[in-house]
Short mmCIF file of C-alpha atoms in Angstrom, two decimals:
data_model
loop_
_atom_site.label_atom_id
_atom_site.label_comp_id
_atom_site.label_asym_id
_atom_site.label_seq_id
_atom_site.Cartn_x
_atom_site.Cartn_y
_atom_site.Cartn_z
CA MET K 1 -49.22 -15.38 77.75
CA SER K 2 -48.02 -14.91 74.17
CA GLY K 3 -45.05 -12.84 75.32
CA HIS K 4 -44.17 -15.53 77.86
CA MET K 5 -44.37 -18.20 75.17
CA ARG K 6 -42.12 -16.18 72.85
CA ALA K 7 -39.56 -15.78 75.60
CA GLY K 8 -39.69 -19.48 76.42
CA SER K 9 -39.37 -20.50 72.77
CA SER K 10 -36.01 -18.73 72.51
CA LEU K 11 -34.46 -20.64 75.41
CA PRO K 12 -33.43 -23.74 73.40
CA LEU K 13 -31.72 -21.47 70.85
CA ASN K 14 -29.88 -19.59 73.60
CA ARG K 15 -28.77 -22.84 75.23
CA ALA K 16 -27.52 -24.16 71.91
CA ALA K 17 -25.64 -20.96 71.10
CA SER K 18 -24.07 -20.52 74.54
CA PRO K 19 -21.53 -23.41 74.35
CA PHE K 20 -20.52 -22.31 70.85
CA TRP K 21 -20.03 -18.61 71.53
CA PHE K 22 -19.38 -18.46 75.27
CA GLU K 23 -17.25 -21.49 76.10
CA PRO K 24 -15.29 -20.51 79.25
CA VAL K 25 -11.55 -20.47 78.63
CA PRO K 26 -8.61 -19.43 80.86
CA LEU K 27 -7.93 -15.71 80.95
CA ALA K 28 -4.21 -16.45 80.59
CA ARG K 29 -4.90 -17.56 77.01
CA ILE K 30 -6.12 -14.06 76.19
CA LEU K 31 -2.98 -12.51 77.63
CA TRP K 32 -0.66 -14.64 75.51
CA LEU K 33 -2.74 -14.11 72.38
CA ARG K 34 -2.58 -10.36 72.97
CA VAL K 35 1.20 -10.55 73.24
CA VAL K 36 1.42 -12.44 69.95
CA VAL K 37 -1.01 -10.13 68.14
CA TYR K 38 0.35 -6.81 69.40
CA CYS K 39 4.01 -7.80 68.99
CA PHE K 40 3.30 -8.72 65.36
CA ILE K 41 2.17 -5.18 64.51
CA PRO K 42 5.66 -3.56 64.52
CA LEU K 43 6.86 -6.35 62.21
CA ASP K 44 3.85 -5.86 59.96
CA VAL K 45 4.35 -2.10 59.77
CA ALA K 46 8.05 -2.54 59.09
CA LEU K 47 7.28 -4.91 56.21
CA THR K 48 4.67 -2.62 54.64
CA GLN K 49 5.74 0.88 55.62
CA SER K 50 8.16 1.43 52.76
CA TRP K 51 5.67 0.98 49.95
CA VAL K 52 2.86 2.76 51.79
CA ARG K 53 5.06 5.83 52.29
CA GLY K 54 6.16 5.66 48.67
CA HIS K 55 2.57 5.56 47.45
CA ALA K 56 1.55 8.35 49.83
CA ARG K 57 4.29 10.50 48.33
CA SER K 58 2.46 10.41 44.98
CA GLY K 59 -0.65 12.12 46.39
CA LEU K 60 -3.80 11.54 44.35
CA ASN K 61 -2.07 9.80 41.45
CA LEU K 62 -2.59 6.29 42.88
CA TYR K 63 -4.94 6.91 45.80
CA GLN K 64 -8.49 5.58 45.41
CA PRO K 65 -10.05 5.60 48.90
CA LEU K 66 -12.03 2.60 50.03
CA ARG K 67 -15.71 3.07 50.73
CA VAL K 68 -15.14 3.16 54.48
CA ALA K 69 -12.52 5.88 54.03
CA ARG K 70 -14.96 7.90 51.94
CA ILE K 71 -17.73 7.51 54.51
CA LEU K 72 -15.38 8.67 57.28
CA HIS K 73 -14.11 11.54 55.07
CA LEU K 74 -10.50 10.62 55.77
CA PRO K 75 -7.98 13.07 54.26
CA VAL K 76 -5.67 12.08 51.46
CA PRO K 77 -2.57 10.59 53.10
CA THR K 78 0.81 12.20 52.69
CA GLU K 79 4.25 10.80 53.37
CA THR K 80 4.35 12.68 56.67
CA SER K 81 0.89 11.62 57.84
CA ALA K 82 1.56 7.98 56.89
CA THR K 83 4.83 8.02 58.82
CA VAL K 84 3.19 9.57 61.90
CA LEU K 85 0.32 7.07 61.76
CA ALA K 86 2.72 4.12 61.47
CA ALA K 87 4.93 5.35 64.32
CA THR K 88 1.94 5.99 66.61
CA LEU K 89 0.53 2.55 65.84
CA VAL K 90 3.82 0.83 66.68
CA VAL K 91 4.25 2.72 69.96
CA PHE K 92 0.75 1.92 71.23
CA ALA K 93 1.00 -1.70 70.05
CA ILE K 94 4.09 -2.13 72.21
CA VAL K 95 2.29 -0.51 75.15
CA ALA K 96 -0.75 -2.76 74.63
CA ALA K 97 1.50 -5.84 74.58
CA THR K 98 2.56 -5.03 78.16
CA GLY K 99 -1.06 -5.43 79.33
CA TRP K 100 -1.33 -1.87 80.67
CA ARG K 101 -4.99 -0.73 80.59
CA PRO K 102 -5.90 -3.40 78.02
CA ARG K 103 -9.32 -2.03 77.12
CA ALA K 104 -8.12 1.51 76.41
CA THR K 105 -4.82 0.69 74.72
CA GLY K 106 -6.27 -2.28 72.82
CA SER K 107 -9.17 -0.22 71.48
CA LEU K 108 -6.77 2.53 70.41
CA VAL K 109 -4.55 0.02 68.60
CA ALA K 110 -7.60 -1.46 66.83
CA GLY K 111 -8.62 2.00 65.59
CA LEU K 112 -5.10 2.95 64.52
CA TYR K 113 -4.55 -0.33 62.68
CA LEU K 114 -7.89 0.07 60.88
CA ALA K 115 -6.81 3.56 59.80
CA TRP K 116 -3.46 2.13 58.66
CA MET K 117 -5.25 -0.51 56.59
CA LEU K 118 -7.58 2.08 55.05
CA VAL K 119 -4.51 3.94 53.85
CA ALA K 120 -2.58 0.88 52.69
CA MET K 121 -5.52 -0.77 50.92
CA SER K 122 -6.63 2.37 49.06
CA TYR K 123 -3.94 1.95 46.41
CA GLY K 124 -5.69 -0.69 44.32
CA LYS K 125 -5.18 -3.93 46.27
CA VAL K 126 -7.18 -5.22 49.24
CA ASP K 127 -5.60 -8.16 51.06
CA HIS K 128 -8.14 -10.63 52.41
CA ASP K 129 -5.67 -11.94 54.99
CA ARG K 130 -6.40 -8.89 57.18
CA LEU K 131 -10.00 -9.80 58.06
CA SER K 132 -9.29 -12.20 60.92
CA PHE K 133 -6.49 -9.99 62.28
CA LEU K 134 -8.77 -6.94 62.34
CA VAL K 135 -11.42 -8.97 64.17
CA ALA K 136 -8.79 -10.08 66.69
CA LEU K 137 -7.82 -6.46 67.38
CA ALA K 138 -11.48 -5.52 67.78
CA VAL K 139 -12.51 -8.25 70.24
CA LEU K 140 -9.41 -8.78 72.39
CA PRO K 141 -9.87 -5.50 74.35
CA THR K 142 -13.38 -6.55 75.42
CA VAL K 143 -12.06 -9.15 77.86
CA GLY K 144 -10.31 -6.70 80.16
CA THR K 145 -7.45 -7.57 82.49
CA ALA K 146 -5.74 -10.93 82.01
CA ARG K 147 -2.57 -12.23 83.64
CA ALA K 148 -0.08 -14.92 82.71
CA HIS K 149 -1.03 -17.28 85.55
CA ASP K 150 -4.74 -16.45 85.65
CA HIS K 151 -6.40 -19.82 85.02
CA ARG K 152 -9.90 -18.63 85.82
CA ARG K 153 -12.26 -19.50 82.99
CA ALA K 154 -14.39 -16.68 81.59
CA PRO K 155 -17.18 -16.80 78.97
CA ALA K 156 -16.05 -13.37 77.70
CA ALA K 157 -12.66 -14.85 76.84
CA GLY K 158 -14.33 -17.71 74.98
CA TRP K 159 -16.50 -15.27 73.03
CA SER K 160 -13.53 -13.25 71.82
CA LEU K 161 -11.62 -16.36 70.75
CA GLN K 162 -14.63 -17.78 68.94
CA CYS K 163 -15.13 -14.52 67.05
CA ILE K 164 -11.55 -14.79 65.79
CA ARG K 165 -12.01 -18.45 64.84
CA VAL K 166 -15.16 -17.64 62.88
CA ALA K 167 -13.31 -14.83 61.09
CA VAL K 168 -10.48 -17.21 60.20
CA THR K 169 -13.00 -19.67 58.80
CA LEU K 170 -14.89 -17.04 56.82
CA THR K 171 -11.64 -15.85 55.26
CA TYR K 172 -11.31 -19.20 53.50
CA PHE K 173 -14.99 -19.46 52.63
CA TYR K 174 -15.19 -15.95 51.18
CA ALA K 175 -11.97 -16.59 49.24
CA ALA K 176 -13.68 -19.47 47.43
CA TRP K 177 -16.79 -17.37 46.89
CA ALA K 178 -14.69 -14.56 45.39
CA LYS K 179 -12.88 -16.98 43.08
CA ILE K 180 -16.19 -18.29 41.71
CA ARG K 181 -17.83 -14.86 41.62
CA PHE K 182 -15.09 -13.02 39.73
CA GLY K 183 -13.27 -15.83 37.95
CA GLY K 184 -16.14 -18.20 37.37
CA TRP K 185 -15.28 -21.82 36.72
CA ASN K 186 -12.33 -20.63 34.65
CA TRP K 187 -10.46 -20.32 37.95
CA PRO K 188 -10.32 -24.08 38.69
CA THR K 189 -10.32 -25.19 35.04
CA GLY K 190 -7.84 -22.66 33.64
CA ALA K 191 -4.11 -22.06 34.07
CA THR K 192 -4.40 -20.14 37.35
CA LEU K 193 -1.76 -22.06 39.29
CA GLU K 194 0.47 -22.44 36.27
CA ARG K 195 0.65 -18.66 35.77
CA ALA K 196 1.38 -18.14 39.47
CA LEU K 197 4.08 -20.82 39.51
CA LEU K 198 5.78 -19.46 36.40
CA ARG K 199 6.15 -16.06 38.04
CA ARG K 200 7.89 -17.60 41.07
CA ALA K 201 11.24 -19.30 41.35
CA THR K 202 11.12 -21.93 44.09
CA PRO K 203 12.05 -25.62 44.03
CA MET K 204 8.40 -26.58 44.53
CA SER K 205 7.19 -24.28 41.76
CA HIS K 206 9.65 -25.85 39.34
CA PHE K 207 8.46 -29.31 40.34
CA LEU K 208 4.75 -28.47 39.96
CA VAL K 209 5.21 -26.76 36.60
CA ASP K 210 6.73 -30.01 35.33
CA GLN K 211 3.63 -31.88 36.56
CA PRO K 212 0.77 -30.17 34.64
CA ARG K 213 -1.68 -32.99 35.36
CA LEU K 214 -1.55 -32.12 39.06
CA LEU K 215 -2.46 -28.44 38.66
CA MET K 216 -6.14 -28.69 37.79
CA PRO K 217 -6.94 -31.22 40.58
CA LEU K 218 -5.07 -28.92 42.98
CA GLN K 219 -7.22 -25.99 41.88
CA PHE K 220 -10.46 -27.94 42.36
CA GLY K 221 -9.16 -29.24 45.69
CA MET K 222 -8.41 -25.73 46.89
CA ILE K 223 -11.91 -24.53 46.02
CA ALA K 224 -13.49 -27.56 47.70
CA LEU K 225 -11.48 -27.18 50.90
CA GLU K 226 -12.27 -23.48 51.13
CA LEU K 227 -15.99 -24.12 50.66
CA LEU K 228 -15.87 -26.81 53.36
CA SER K 229 -13.92 -24.59 55.77
CA PRO K 230 -16.94 -24.01 58.10
CA LEU K 231 -16.43 -27.61 59.23
CA ILE K 232 -13.38 -26.29 61.09
CA LEU K 233 -15.74 -24.92 63.73
CA LEU K 234 -16.82 -28.46 64.64
CA ALA K 235 -13.52 -28.87 66.49
CA ARG K 236 -14.52 -28.31 70.12
CA THR K 237 -11.53 -29.53 72.18
CA ASP K 238 -8.09 -27.98 72.60
CA ARG K 239 -6.45 -31.00 71.01
CA ALA K 240 -8.73 -30.91 67.95
CA ARG K 241 -8.29 -27.17 67.54
CA THR K 242 -4.51 -27.50 67.82
CA LEU K 243 -4.60 -30.07 65.02
CA VAL K 244 -6.71 -27.66 62.96
CA ALA K 245 -4.18 -24.87 63.56
CA ALA K 246 -1.29 -27.15 62.59
CA ALA K 247 -3.09 -28.12 59.37
CA LEU K 248 -3.81 -24.48 58.49
CA TRP K 249 -0.24 -23.39 59.18
CA GLY K 250 1.00 -26.33 57.13
CA PHE K 251 -1.23 -25.27 54.24
CA HIS K 252 0.11 -21.71 54.29
CA LEU K 253 3.70 -22.94 54.47
CA SER K 254 3.09 -25.12 51.42
CA VAL K 255 1.62 -22.14 49.56
CA PHE K 256 4.68 -20.09 50.50
CA ALA K 257 6.97 -22.88 49.30
CA GLY K 258 5.14 -22.98 45.97
CA VAL K 259 4.38 -19.35 45.11
CA SER K 260 6.25 -17.32 47.80
CA ILE K 261 3.02 -15.91 49.23
CA ILE K 262 2.42 -15.96 52.98
CA PHE K 263 -0.59 -14.52 54.80
CA LEU K 264 1.18 -13.47 57.99
CA PRO K 265 -1.65 -11.56 59.75
CA HIS K 266 -4.01 -14.45 59.10
CA CYS K 267 -1.45 -16.95 60.40
CA VAL K 268 -1.18 -14.89 63.59
CA ALA K 269 -4.96 -15.00 64.03
CA ILE K 270 -4.89 -18.80 63.69
CA ALA K 271 -3.18 -18.82 67.10
CA ALA K 272 -6.68 -18.34 68.58
CA PHE K 273 -7.19 -22.08 68.00
CA VAL K 274 -4.39 -23.23 70.30
CA PRO K 275 -4.03 -23.21 74.12
CA LEU K 276 -1.23 -20.66 74.25
CA GLU K 277 -1.09 -20.65 78.05
CA ARG K 278 -0.04 -24.32 78.01
CA TRP K 279 2.62 -23.67 75.40
CA ALA K 280 3.92 -20.75 77.48
CA ALA K 281 4.11 -22.96 80.56
CA VAL K 282 6.09 -25.64 78.69
CA VAL K 283 8.49 -23.05 77.28
CA GLY K 284 8.89 -21.47 80.73
CA GLU K 285 9.75 -24.81 82.34
CA TRP K 286 12.28 -25.56 79.61
CA CYS K 287 13.93 -22.15 80.06
CA VAL K 288 14.20 -22.72 83.81
CA ARG K 289 15.73 -26.18 83.39
CA THR K 290 18.28 -25.02 80.82
CA ALA K 291 19.20 -21.74 82.55
CA PRO K 292 22.90 -21.45 83.56
CA GLY K 293 23.44 -22.26 87.23
CA HIS K 294 20.17 -24.13 87.55
CA ALA K 295 20.72 -26.93 90.06
CA ALA K 296 19.40 -30.33 89.10
CA PRO K 297 16.82 -31.73 91.50
CA PRO K 298 18.28 -34.19 94.06
CA LEU K 299 18.03 -37.85 93.24
CA PRO K 300 15.36 -39.68 95.21
CA ASP K 301 16.43 -42.06 97.93
CA ARG K 302 16.71 -45.67 96.88
CA PRO K 303 14.05 -48.00 98.12
CA HIS K 304 14.61 -49.66 101.49
CA GLN K 305 14.83 -53.09 99.94
CA GLU K 306 17.62 -51.97 97.57
CA ARG K 307 19.69 -50.60 100.45
CA ASN K 308 19.34 -53.88 102.32
CA VAL K 309 20.53 -55.79 99.26
CA GLU K 310 23.63 -53.59 98.97
CA ALA K 311 24.40 -54.02 102.69
CA MET K 312 24.36 -57.76 102.32
#
């Protein structure tokens, strides 16, 4: 009886968690998100490969392995091993973007990218914008096969998307926690933004430096918004989530305009908030209509009454 009661008592919790974690979404959305995520990897490697290879050339002079790298007993990277790892990652990312054996190729890409990050982030700087992207690489292979016109709704697809959304949200929340933990209240009350703006040379940075009264409220506002970021998960419709994604992308564009910093992997992960299959359909229709040689649809016949009027 007690075991039956314990099992029954968990049912309300399961029912409450199911719509949040396992909302059925079209499988086509997973396919398009995979294309976006995997096609970003060659760009990411191309942007970071130069300095990673340069650091690897120095051997142990700069290398301080992360805890995960120490636990896994990863060898000290060399210029050759870093180049081979980067090239292998790019090749399999392109293969995974085609949708061939998504579980196998996607899992391999997730492991290779994690290894690439363990190398890149063991030289004294850990970028927090990689969290949501790493989660995306980890969960996308779990869905299995997905096709561009597969509009069947699957709870597994909803689970993977929600994991990415939660990771995106936690990135902001943990950023605020880190600011308070390591910088204390000197972060919002000090000259944090002023120092960052003085090091950059953009039109917005020049404007903000000339407006010192705005800087401290902006710092407090940034902390407050990051602490309130879990409210993002209250958006439960495609329209609301698209608005959330637009707001987040707008925020990162404004940061880039001010201090020339852009969190590209994180911005890619934000795409989990939007119905990509609908965007793809709209773009596909536009391409068909504007393609050379595309015949315009015939004009509909005029109503019978209009023809009679012309005959008279």
